[in-house]
Amino acid sequence: MSKLSRRQFLGTAAGAAGVSAFPHVWIRPAWAQTKEVRVLAWTHFVPAYDKWFDAFADQWSTKSGVKVIIDHIPHLQIPAKIAAEVATQSGHDIVQLVGTGTEKWASALLDVQDAADRIGKKYGGWTPLADNYCKVRTDGKFHAIPDFFIDFPGLYRKDLWTEIGMPNGPDSWDELHKGGAKLKAKGFPVGIGLAHHDDSRASWRAIMWSFGGSEVAKDGKTLTYNSKEIREALKFQKALYKDCMTPEVLAWDDASNNRFLASGRGSWIHNPISAYRTIEGSNKELADKIFVSLSPKGPAIRRSFANCRAYGVTKFSKNVDGAKAFLEALADVYRDAAKASTGYNMPFLNNY
């Protein structure tokens, strides 16, 4: 019998016995050899999610041989951090896009249409919202991989609204104004931030759209602020603030409405469910009084804001293939991610 090398023996044995004979053999691609992928991400509003995300990255690192390093920073700091890295052409391989769309950073991000196509094919295709947020107008291609969006429903105190004859909470912005004025008089104001933070912009845009207003026309260029619809929305916003809220909202940040509802003073807020989840874990008695409703409708339509999150691969990345592989793996475990976020992370993929 001629002698076989170890490599020849393994190849022959695997062919004879079938792949299942060596179920734990992992053949690492070239990009996985002693490389790393650095990720810039926000600090999630549900802390359990970051624990899950970091653990997933560690597991994937062990499996792939690519060390994944995730740097979490407050979300309002991310745009400045990305801008600094673009200026120096160095930094993270993957950057999370928070608030501002892919279009803003397109010149610094790689075309990731190939990875987006592979993910979409596996999970029933991308929703229109994913296309809107991650495709760039100049070439019509994905320059970021959609991760999740954040819904903005109404969170209301059912016990307080029941007292004023509205047990299901307000269904329209007009009902919020009328009922909110009554509850403010009882010491339970409405809370929507009126300061420089994402939640504030999300809520007031929802009102603008619900009144039929917009910032730009469908061409994406023509400003449409000077319209009857915008003026009506502004009149309403002024009345809502004056009659239903307190001046403290002028100095709020993205966590303030969460704290406001948790204090027991708030009757209604426009916010992702993270506010409820936090209260649920710390004050069950109060949590049992809080219910979730659709974002209110306006005189024209019911429109809410989807605060999107996506990951772009930078043009200065030192491991492009590894970065794409990590993002594809992350899409594969979306269900686990959604559970870790306690329902905060909403899906961009149709099958999810």
mmCIF file of C-alpha atoms in Angstrom:
data_model
loop_
_atom_site.group_PDB
_atom_site.id
_atom_site.type_symbol
_atom_site.label_atom_id
_atom_site.label_comp_id
_atom_site.label_asym_id
_atom_site.label_seq_id
_atom_site.Cartn_x
_atom_site.Cartn_y
_atom_site.Cartn_z
ATOM 1 C CA MET A 1 0.000 0.000 0.000
ATOM 2 C CA SER A 2 1.394 3.340 -0.962
ATOM 3 C CA LYS A 3 1.805 5.882 1.797
ATOM 4 C CA LEU A 4 -0.745 8.684 2.067
ATOM 5 C CA SER A 5 -0.082 12.111 3.514
ATOM 6 C CA ARG A 6 -2.368 13.304 6.315
ATOM 7 C CA ARG A 7 -4.030 15.774 3.891
ATOM 8 C CA GLN A 8 -4.633 12.989 1.315
ATOM 9 C CA PHE A 9 -6.035 10.663 3.960
ATOM 10 C CA LEU A 10 -8.485 13.266 5.285
ATOM 11 C CA GLY A 11 -9.613 14.110 1.754
ATOM 12 C CA THR A 12 -10.137 10.439 0.841
ATOM 13 C CA ALA A 13 -11.907 9.633 4.104
ATOM 14 C CA ALA A 14 -14.206 12.609 3.832
ATOM 15 C CA GLY A 15 -15.155 11.611 0.291
ATOM 16 C CA ALA A 16 -15.907 8.035 1.359
ATOM 17 C CA ALA A 17 -17.765 8.778 4.565
ATOM 18 C CA GLY A 18 -19.603 11.936 3.478
ATOM 19 C CA VAL A 19 -19.364 15.411 4.926
ATOM 20 C CA SER A 20 -21.241 14.337 8.055
ATOM 21 C CA ALA A 21 -18.214 12.306 9.118
ATOM 22 C CA PHE A 22 -16.469 15.564 9.996
ATOM 23 C CA PRO A 23 -19.301 17.865 11.110
ATOM 24 C CA HIS A 24 -17.068 20.218 13.113
ATOM 25 C CA VAL A 25 -14.415 20.906 10.487
ATOM 26 C CA TRP A 26 -14.384 24.649 9.674
ATOM 27 C CA ILE A 27 -12.408 25.665 6.616
ATOM 28 C CA ARG A 28 -11.540 29.319 7.025
ATOM 29 C CA PRO A 29 -11.517 31.518 3.930
ATOM 30 C CA ALA A 30 -8.504 33.664 3.112
ATOM 31 C CA TRP A 31 -10.016 36.801 4.679
ATOM 32 C CA ALA A 32 -10.354 35.013 8.013
ATOM 33 C CA GLN A 33 -6.686 34.389 8.607
ATOM 34 C CA THR A 34 -5.565 36.321 11.698
ATOM 35 C CA LYS A 35 -7.658 39.380 10.852
ATOM 36 C CA GLU A 36 -10.127 41.550 12.726
ATOM 37 C CA VAL A 37 -13.266 43.582 12.076
ATOM 38 C CA ARG A 38 -13.917 46.722 14.101
ATOM 39 C CA VAL A 39 -17.535 47.850 14.529
ATOM 40 C CA LEU A 40 -18.803 51.266 15.622
ATOM 41 C CA ALA A 41 -22.274 50.921 17.181
ATOM 42 C CA TRP A 42 -24.596 52.873 19.404
ATOM 43 C CA THR A 43 -25.300 52.062 23.034
ATOM 44 C CA HIS A 44 -28.670 50.329 22.744
ATOM 45 C CA PHE A 45 -31.592 51.623 24.807
ATOM 46 C CA VAL A 46 -32.231 48.041 25.918
ATOM 47 C CA PRO A 47 -28.991 47.053 27.709
ATOM 48 C CA ALA A 48 -29.745 43.340 27.317
ATOM 49 C CA TYR A 49 -29.348 43.729 23.572
ATOM 50 C CA ASP A 50 -25.762 44.980 23.815
ATOM 51 C CA LYS A 51 -24.896 41.985 26.023
ATOM 52 C CA TRP A 52 -26.372 39.685 23.407
ATOM 53 C CA PHE A 53 -24.652 41.502 20.523
ATOM 54 C CA ASP A 54 -21.238 41.362 22.177
ATOM 55 C CA ALA A 55 -21.681 37.670 22.971
ATOM 56 C CA PHE A 56 -22.738 36.933 19.382
ATOM 57 C CA ALA A 57 -19.673 38.764 18.079
ATOM 58 C CA ASP A 58 -17.442 36.686 20.366
ATOM 59 C CA GLN A 59 -19.046 33.448 19.187
ATOM 60 C CA TRP A 60 -18.705 34.427 15.542
ATOM 61 C CA SER A 61 -15.079 35.403 16.144
ATOM 62 C CA THR A 62 -14.316 31.968 17.532
ATOM 63 C CA LYS A 63 -16.052 30.243 14.635
ATOM 64 C CA SER A 64 -14.634 32.343 11.813
ATOM 65 C CA GLY A 65 -11.187 33.187 13.114
ATOM 66 C CA VAL A 66 -11.896 36.914 12.632
ATOM 67 C CA LYS A 67 -11.726 38.932 15.825
ATOM 68 C CA VAL A 68 -14.741 41.258 16.018
ATOM 69 C CA ILE A 69 -14.332 44.313 18.224
ATOM 70 C CA ILE A 70 -17.473 46.351 18.941
ATOM 71 C CA ASP A 71 -17.139 49.898 20.253
ATOM 72 C CA HIS A 72 -20.415 51.189 21.752
ATOM 73 C CA ILE A 73 -20.891 54.944 22.068
ATOM 74 C CA PRO A 74 -23.965 57.187 22.688
ATOM 75 C CA HIS A 75 -25.996 57.519 19.486
ATOM 76 C CA LEU A 76 -25.776 61.313 19.259
ATOM 77 C CA GLN A 77 -21.976 61.035 19.095
ATOM 78 C CA ILE A 78 -21.904 58.626 16.151
ATOM 79 C CA PRO A 79 -22.223 61.139 13.260
ATOM 80 C CA ALA A 80 -19.267 63.184 14.572
ATOM 81 C CA LYS A 81 -17.221 60.008 15.057
ATOM 82 C CA ILE A 82 -17.909 58.832 11.502
ATOM 83 C CA ALA A 83 -17.044 62.280 10.141
ATOM 84 C CA ALA A 84 -13.706 62.230 11.976
ATOM 85 C CA GLU A 85 -12.854 58.796 10.584
ATOM 86 C CA VAL A 86 -13.806 59.837 7.053
ATOM 87 C CA ALA A 87 -11.514 62.852 7.389
ATOM 88 C CA THR A 88 -8.553 60.673 8.419
ATOM 89 C CA GLN A 89 -9.537 57.712 6.212
ATOM 90 C CA SER A 90 -8.993 55.344 9.106
ATOM 91 C CA GLY A 91 -10.969 53.712 11.864
ATOM 92 C CA HIS A 92 -13.770 51.166 11.916
ATOM 93 C CA ASP A 93 -14.510 48.619 9.217
ATOM 94 C CA ILE A 94 -18.245 48.800 9.953
ATOM 95 C CA VAL A 95 -20.118 51.901 11.103
ATOM 96 C CA GLN A 96 -23.687 51.964 12.312
ATOM 97 C CA LEU A 97 -25.820 54.620 10.656
ATOM 98 C CA VAL A 98 -28.016 56.258 13.261
ATOM 99 C CA GLY A 99 -30.699 58.802 12.403
ATOM 100 C CA THR A 100 -29.097 60.189 9.247
ATOM 101 C CA GLY A 101 -29.599 58.037 6.176
ATOM 102 C CA THR A 102 -27.101 56.185 4.029
ATOM 103 C CA GLU A 103 -27.199 58.990 1.450
ATOM 104 C CA LYS A 104 -25.321 61.323 3.795
ATOM 105 C CA TRP A 105 -22.308 59.002 4.080
ATOM 106 C CA ALA A 106 -22.502 57.355 0.652
ATOM 107 C CA SER A 107 -19.185 58.730 -0.586
ATOM 108 C CA ALA A 108 -17.379 57.022 2.318
ATOM 109 C CA LEU A 109 -19.210 53.685 2.132
ATOM 110 C CA LEU A 110 -18.732 50.710 -0.162
ATOM 111 C CA ASP A 111 -21.398 49.323 -2.437
ATOM 112 C CA VAL A 112 -22.680 46.253 -0.535
ATOM 113 C CA GLN A 113 -25.349 45.223 -3.047
ATOM 114 C CA ASP A 114 -23.876 41.704 -3.316
ATOM 115 C CA ALA A 115 -24.311 41.046 0.397
ATOM 116 C CA ALA A 116 -27.761 42.693 0.438
ATOM 117 C CA ASP A 117 -28.857 40.452 -2.442
ATOM 118 C CA ARG A 118 -27.706 37.311 -0.669
ATOM 119 C CA ILE A 119 -29.528 38.263 2.525
ATOM 120 C CA GLY A 120 -32.679 39.342 0.699
ATOM 121 C CA LYS A 121 -32.839 36.120 -1.293
ATOM 122 C CA LYS A 122 -32.715 34.065 1.922
ATOM 123 C CA TYR A 123 -35.408 35.998 3.767
ATOM 124 C CA GLY A 124 -38.085 37.025 1.290
ATOM 125 C CA GLY A 125 -36.638 40.319 0.140
ATOM 126 C CA TRP A 126 -36.265 43.743 1.716
ATOM 127 C CA THR A 127 -39.151 46.015 2.684
ATOM 128 C CA PRO A 128 -39.604 49.387 0.926
ATOM 129 C CA LEU A 129 -38.322 51.080 4.089
ATOM 130 C CA ALA A 130 -35.018 49.208 3.756
ATOM 131 C CA ASP A 131 -34.665 50.361 0.150
ATOM 132 C CA ASN A 132 -35.513 53.927 1.135
ATOM 133 C CA TYR A 133 -32.933 54.059 3.910
ATOM 134 C CA CYS A 134 -30.035 52.097 2.459
ATOM 135 C CA LYS A 135 -30.064 52.627 -1.294
ATOM 136 C CA VAL A 136 -28.213 55.603 -2.775
ATOM 137 C CA ARG A 137 -29.882 57.644 -5.495
ATOM 138 C CA THR A 138 -26.777 58.013 -7.658
ATOM 139 C CA ASP A 139 -26.475 54.287 -8.428
ATOM 140 C CA GLY A 140 -29.634 52.729 -6.935
ATOM 141 C CA LYS A 141 -27.574 50.268 -4.902
ATOM 142 C CA PHE A 142 -27.323 49.369 -1.233
ATOM 143 C CA HIS A 143 -24.450 51.169 0.483
ATOM 144 C CA ALA A 144 -25.464 49.820 3.888
ATOM 145 C CA ILE A 145 -26.987 46.608 5.231
ATOM 146 C CA PRO A 146 -30.336 47.282 6.970
ATOM 147 C CA ASP A 147 -30.378 46.034 10.560
ATOM 148 C CA PHE A 148 -33.623 47.135 12.209
ATOM 149 C CA PHE A 149 -35.964 50.078 12.610
ATOM 150 C CA ILE A 150 -37.508 51.534 15.757
ATOM 151 C CA ASP A 151 -41.260 51.994 15.897
ATOM 152 C CA PHE A 152 -42.867 55.039 17.579
ATOM 153 C CA PRO A 153 -46.255 54.097 19.056
ATOM 154 C CA GLY A 154 -48.129 55.903 21.801
ATOM 155 C CA LEU A 155 -47.588 54.745 25.390
ATOM 156 C CA TYR A 156 -50.461 55.792 27.651
ATOM 157 C CA ARG A 157 -51.690 55.382 31.222
ATOM 158 C CA LYS A 158 -54.927 53.465 30.763
ATOM 159 C CA ASP A 159 -56.121 54.247 34.277
ATOM 160 C CA LEU A 160 -55.788 58.020 33.753
ATOM 161 C CA TRP A 161 -57.366 58.071 30.297
ATOM 162 C CA THR A 162 -60.231 55.905 31.560
ATOM 163 C CA GLU A 163 -60.979 58.580 34.174
ATOM 164 C CA ILE A 164 -61.668 61.117 31.406
ATOM 165 C CA GLY A 165 -63.774 58.743 29.316
ATOM 166 C CA MET A 166 -61.092 57.566 26.861
ATOM 167 C CA PRO A 167 -60.158 54.050 28.064
ATOM 168 C CA ASN A 168 -58.295 53.163 24.871
ATOM 169 C CA GLY A 169 -56.226 56.321 24.898
ATOM 170 C CA PRO A 170 -56.153 58.909 22.101
ATOM 171 C CA ASP A 171 -56.514 57.624 18.543
ATOM 172 C CA SER A 172 -55.896 61.004 16.913
ATOM 173 C CA TRP A 173 -53.701 64.016 17.601
ATOM 174 C CA ASP A 174 -56.872 66.025 18.212
ATOM 175 C CA GLU A 175 -57.995 63.535 20.873
ATOM 176 C CA LEU A 176 -54.535 63.741 22.456
ATOM 177 C CA HIS A 177 -54.877 67.533 22.645
ATOM 178 C CA LYS A 178 -58.358 67.452 24.187
ATOM 179 C CA GLY A 179 -57.663 64.627 26.619
ATOM 180 C CA GLY A 180 -54.134 65.794 27.399
ATOM 181 C CA ALA A 181 -55.416 69.220 28.478
ATOM 182 C CA LYS A 182 -57.759 67.560 30.977
ATOM 183 C CA LEU A 183 -55.012 65.326 32.351
ATOM 184 C CA LYS A 184 -52.520 68.186 32.653
ATOM 185 C CA ALA A 185 -55.072 69.965 34.833
ATOM 186 C CA LYS A 186 -55.112 66.843 37.033
ATOM 187 C CA GLY A 187 -51.298 66.907 37.309
ATOM 188 C CA PHE A 188 -50.525 64.346 34.595
ATOM 189 C CA PRO A 189 -49.181 66.143 31.495
ATOM 190 C CA VAL A 190 -48.312 64.768 28.067
ATOM 191 C CA GLY A 191 -44.605 64.389 27.287
ATOM 192 C CA ILE A 192 -43.000 64.997 23.882
ATOM 193 C CA GLY A 193 -39.499 66.447 23.785
ATOM 194 C CA LEU A 194 -38.932 69.849 22.168
ATOM 195 C CA ALA A 195 -35.141 69.870 22.112
ATOM 196 C CA HIS A 196 -32.172 68.611 20.076
ATOM 197 C CA HIS A 197 -32.631 64.840 20.144
ATOM 198 C CA ASP A 198 -33.864 62.056 17.876
ATOM 199 C CA ASP A 199 -37.150 61.315 19.656
ATOM 200 C CA SER A 200 -38.181 64.950 19.376
ATOM 201 C CA ARG A 201 -37.565 65.028 15.639
ATOM 202 C CA ALA A 202 -39.411 61.730 15.194
ATOM 203 C CA SER A 203 -42.533 62.872 17.022
ATOM 204 C CA TRP A 204 -42.875 66.302 15.459
ATOM 205 C CA ARG A 205 -42.295 64.917 11.975
ATOM 206 C CA ALA A 206 -45.082 62.396 12.622
ATOM 207 C CA ILE A 207 -47.434 65.292 13.386
ATOM 208 C CA MET A 208 -46.275 67.220 10.305
ATOM 209 C CA TRP A 209 -46.895 64.225 8.031
ATOM 210 C CA SER A 210 -50.244 63.442 9.671
ATOM 211 C CA PHE A 211 -51.375 66.962 8.799
ATOM 212 C CA GLY A 212 -50.335 66.388 5.182
ATOM 213 C CA GLY A 213 -47.160 68.445 5.396
ATOM 214 C CA SER A 214 -43.649 67.611 4.259
ATOM 215 C CA GLU A 215 -40.158 69.072 4.263
ATOM 216 C CA VAL A 216 -39.526 68.470 0.568
ATOM 217 C CA ALA A 217 -41.542 67.555 -2.506
ATOM 218 C CA LYS A 218 -41.402 64.104 -4.085
ATOM 219 C CA ASP A 219 -38.453 65.233 -6.195
ATOM 220 C CA GLY A 220 -36.379 65.273 -2.999
ATOM 221 C CA LYS A 221 -35.166 68.809 -3.725
ATOM 222 C CA THR A 222 -37.971 71.361 -3.613
ATOM 223 C CA LEU A 223 -38.593 72.742 -0.127
ATOM 224 C CA THR A 224 -42.238 72.617 0.917
ATOM 225 C CA TYR A 225 -42.156 74.169 4.389
ATOM 226 C CA ASN A 226 -44.162 77.219 3.327
ATOM 227 C CA SER A 227 -47.494 75.431 2.962
ATOM 228 C CA LYS A 228 -50.946 75.539 4.504
ATOM 229 C CA GLU A 229 -50.440 72.015 5.884
ATOM 230 C CA ILE A 230 -47.215 72.930 7.662
ATOM 231 C CA ARG A 231 -48.808 76.060 9.134
ATOM 232 C CA GLU A 232 -51.733 74.027 10.471
ATOM 233 C CA ALA A 233 -49.344 71.474 11.967
ATOM 234 C CA LEU A 234 -47.355 74.252 13.663
ATOM 235 C CA LYS A 235 -50.522 75.799 15.117
ATOM 236 C CA PHE A 236 -51.461 72.415 16.518
ATOM 237 C CA GLN A 237 -47.979 71.799 17.948
ATOM 238 C CA LYS A 238 -48.050 75.169 19.693
ATOM 239 C CA ALA A 239 -51.456 74.403 21.231
ATOM 240 C CA LEU A 240 -50.376 70.889 22.271
ATOM 241 C CA TYR A 241 -47.320 72.271 24.061
ATOM 242 C CA LYS A 242 -49.225 75.124 25.739
ATOM 243 C CA ASP A 243 -52.273 73.147 26.839
ATOM 244 C CA CYS A 244 -50.902 69.667 27.553
ATOM 245 C CA MET A 245 -47.202 69.856 28.449
ATOM 246 C CA THR A 246 -44.732 71.600 30.754
ATOM 247 C CA PRO A 247 -41.642 73.730 29.935
ATOM 248 C CA GLU A 248 -39.299 70.933 31.041
ATOM 249 C CA VAL A 249 -39.697 69.312 27.587
ATOM 250 C CA LEU A 250 -37.582 72.144 26.145
ATOM 251 C CA ALA A 251 -34.510 70.648 27.834
ATOM 252 C CA TRP A 252 -35.187 66.943 27.312
ATOM 253 C CA ASP A 253 -32.941 64.305 25.756
ATOM 254 C CA ASP A 254 -33.864 60.913 24.309
ATOM 255 C CA ALA A 255 -34.159 59.294 27.737
ATOM 256 C CA SER A 256 -36.253 62.054 29.335
ATOM 257 C CA ASN A 257 -39.666 60.844 28.189
ATOM 258 C CA ASN A 258 -38.748 57.372 29.482
ATOM 259 C CA ARG A 259 -37.977 58.865 32.901
ATOM 260 C CA PHE A 260 -41.098 61.026 32.716
ATOM 261 C CA LEU A 261 -43.373 58.021 32.244
ATOM 262 C CA ALA A 262 -41.484 56.054 34.913
ATOM 263 C CA SER A 263 -41.975 58.882 37.425
ATOM 264 C CA GLY A 264 -45.724 58.296 37.400
ATOM 265 C CA ARG A 265 -46.426 61.876 36.288
ATOM 266 C CA GLY A 266 -46.722 61.228 32.574
ATOM 267 C CA SER A 267 -50.103 60.418 31.023
ATOM 268 C CA TRP A 268 -48.901 59.830 27.426
ATOM 269 C CA ILE A 269 -45.626 59.766 25.527
ATOM 270 C CA HIS A 270 -44.677 59.114 21.893
ATOM 271 C CA ASN A 271 -41.792 56.695 22.222
ATOM 272 C CA PRO A 272 -40.390 53.252 21.388
ATOM 273 C CA ILE A 273 -41.375 50.494 23.808
ATOM 274 C CA SER A 274 -38.033 50.695 25.644
ATOM 275 C CA ALA A 275 -39.765 53.075 28.084
ATOM 276 C CA TYR A 276 -42.323 50.405 28.961
ATOM 277 C CA ARG A 277 -39.723 47.642 29.163
ATOM 278 C CA THR A 278 -37.644 49.630 31.640
ATOM 279 C CA ILE A 279 -40.665 50.254 33.865
ATOM 280 C CA GLU A 280 -41.746 46.636 33.524
ATOM 281 C CA GLY A 281 -38.482 45.537 35.088
ATOM 282 C CA SER A 282 -38.481 48.050 37.920
ATOM 283 C CA ASN A 283 -42.094 48.928 38.781
ATOM 284 C CA LYS A 284 -44.574 46.228 37.800
ATOM 285 C CA GLU A 285 -47.506 48.035 39.420
ATOM 286 C CA LEU A 286 -46.965 51.062 37.191
ATOM 287 C CA ALA A 287 -46.188 48.916 34.134
ATOM 288 C CA ASP A 288 -49.571 47.199 34.445
ATOM 289 C CA LYS A 289 -51.234 50.597 33.930
ATOM 290 C CA ILE A 290 -49.315 51.401 30.736
ATOM 291 C CA PHE A 291 -50.747 50.372 27.357
ATOM 292 C CA VAL A 292 -49.468 50.701 23.789
ATOM 293 C CA SER A 293 -51.457 52.211 20.912
ATOM 294 C CA LEU A 294 -50.894 53.195 17.300
ATOM 295 C CA SER A 295 -49.240 56.524 16.672
ATOM 296 C CA PRO A 296 -52.149 59.040 16.465
ATOM 297 C CA LYS A 297 -53.745 59.934 13.149
ATOM 298 C CA GLY A 298 -54.061 63.485 11.865
ATOM 299 C CA PRO A 299 -56.645 65.287 9.724
ATOM 300 C CA ALA A 300 -54.931 64.015 6.553
ATOM 301 C CA ILE A 301 -53.560 60.554 7.376
ATOM 302 C CA ARG A 302 -51.923 58.393 10.065
ATOM 303 C CA ARG A 303 -48.149 58.571 9.727
ATOM 304 C CA SER A 304 -45.398 57.710 12.172
ATOM 305 C CA PHE A 305 -41.630 57.832 12.150
ATOM 306 C CA ALA A 306 -39.319 54.847 11.738
ATOM 307 C CA ASN A 307 -35.920 55.532 13.257
ATOM 308 C CA CYS A 308 -33.675 53.276 11.178
ATOM 309 C CA ARG A 309 -30.428 51.489 11.956
ATOM 310 C CA ALA A 310 -28.094 50.075 9.298
ATOM 311 C CA TYR A 311 -24.424 49.128 8.963
ATOM 312 C CA GLY A 312 -22.119 50.515 6.316
ATOM 313 C CA VAL A 313 -18.715 49.103 5.341
ATOM 314 C CA THR A 314 -16.178 51.914 5.055
ATOM 315 C CA LYS A 315 -13.979 52.418 2.003
ATOM 316 C CA PHE A 316 -10.951 52.424 4.295
ATOM 317 C CA SER A 317 -11.829 49.046 5.825
ATOM 318 C CA LYS A 318 -8.891 46.646 6.005
ATOM 319 C CA ASN A 319 -11.141 43.577 5.894
ATOM 320 C CA VAL A 320 -14.060 44.174 3.546
ATOM 321 C CA ASP A 321 -14.911 40.498 3.008
ATOM 322 C CA GLY A 322 -14.808 39.828 6.739
ATOM 323 C CA ALA A 323 -17.058 42.821 7.415
ATOM 324 C CA LYS A 324 -19.642 41.644 4.882
ATOM 325 C CA ALA A 325 -19.539 38.100 6.246
ATOM 326 C CA PHE A 326 -20.190 39.369 9.773
ATOM 327 C CA LEU A 327 -23.187 41.449 8.660
ATOM 328 C CA GLU A 328 -24.641 38.498 6.749
ATOM 329 C CA ALA A 329 -24.259 36.336 9.847
ATOM 330 C CA LEU A 330 -26.003 39.019 11.908
ATOM 331 C CA ALA A 331 -28.973 38.965 9.517
ATOM 332 C CA ASP A 332 -29.207 35.191 9.994
ATOM 333 C CA VAL A 333 -29.877 35.591 13.733
ATOM 334 C CA TYR A 334 -32.354 38.472 13.567
ATOM 335 C CA ARG A 335 -34.953 36.540 15.586
ATOM 336 C CA ASP A 336 -32.513 36.125 18.468
ATOM 337 C CA ALA A 337 -31.583 39.799 18.216
ATOM 338 C CA ALA A 338 -35.244 40.852 18.337
ATOM 339 C CA LYS A 339 -35.815 38.710 21.413
ATOM 340 C CA ALA A 340 -32.740 40.183 23.100
ATOM 341 C CA SER A 341 -34.136 43.658 22.417
ATOM 342 C CA THR A 342 -37.465 42.590 24.002
ATOM 343 C CA GLY A 343 -39.320 43.545 20.842
ATOM 344 C CA TYR A 344 -37.615 46.922 20.306
ATOM 345 C CA ASN A 345 -35.851 45.947 17.058
ATOM 346 C CA MET A 346 -38.336 45.861 14.145
ATOM 347 C CA PRO A 347 -37.504 43.841 10.983
ATOM 348 C CA PHE A 348 -36.481 45.092 7.535
ATOM 349 C CA LEU A 349 -36.787 41.641 5.932
ATOM 350 C CA ASN A 350 -40.160 40.384 4.693
ATOM 351 C CA ASN A 351 -39.889 36.872 6.145
ATOM 352 C CA TYR A 352 -39.184 38.262 9.591
#
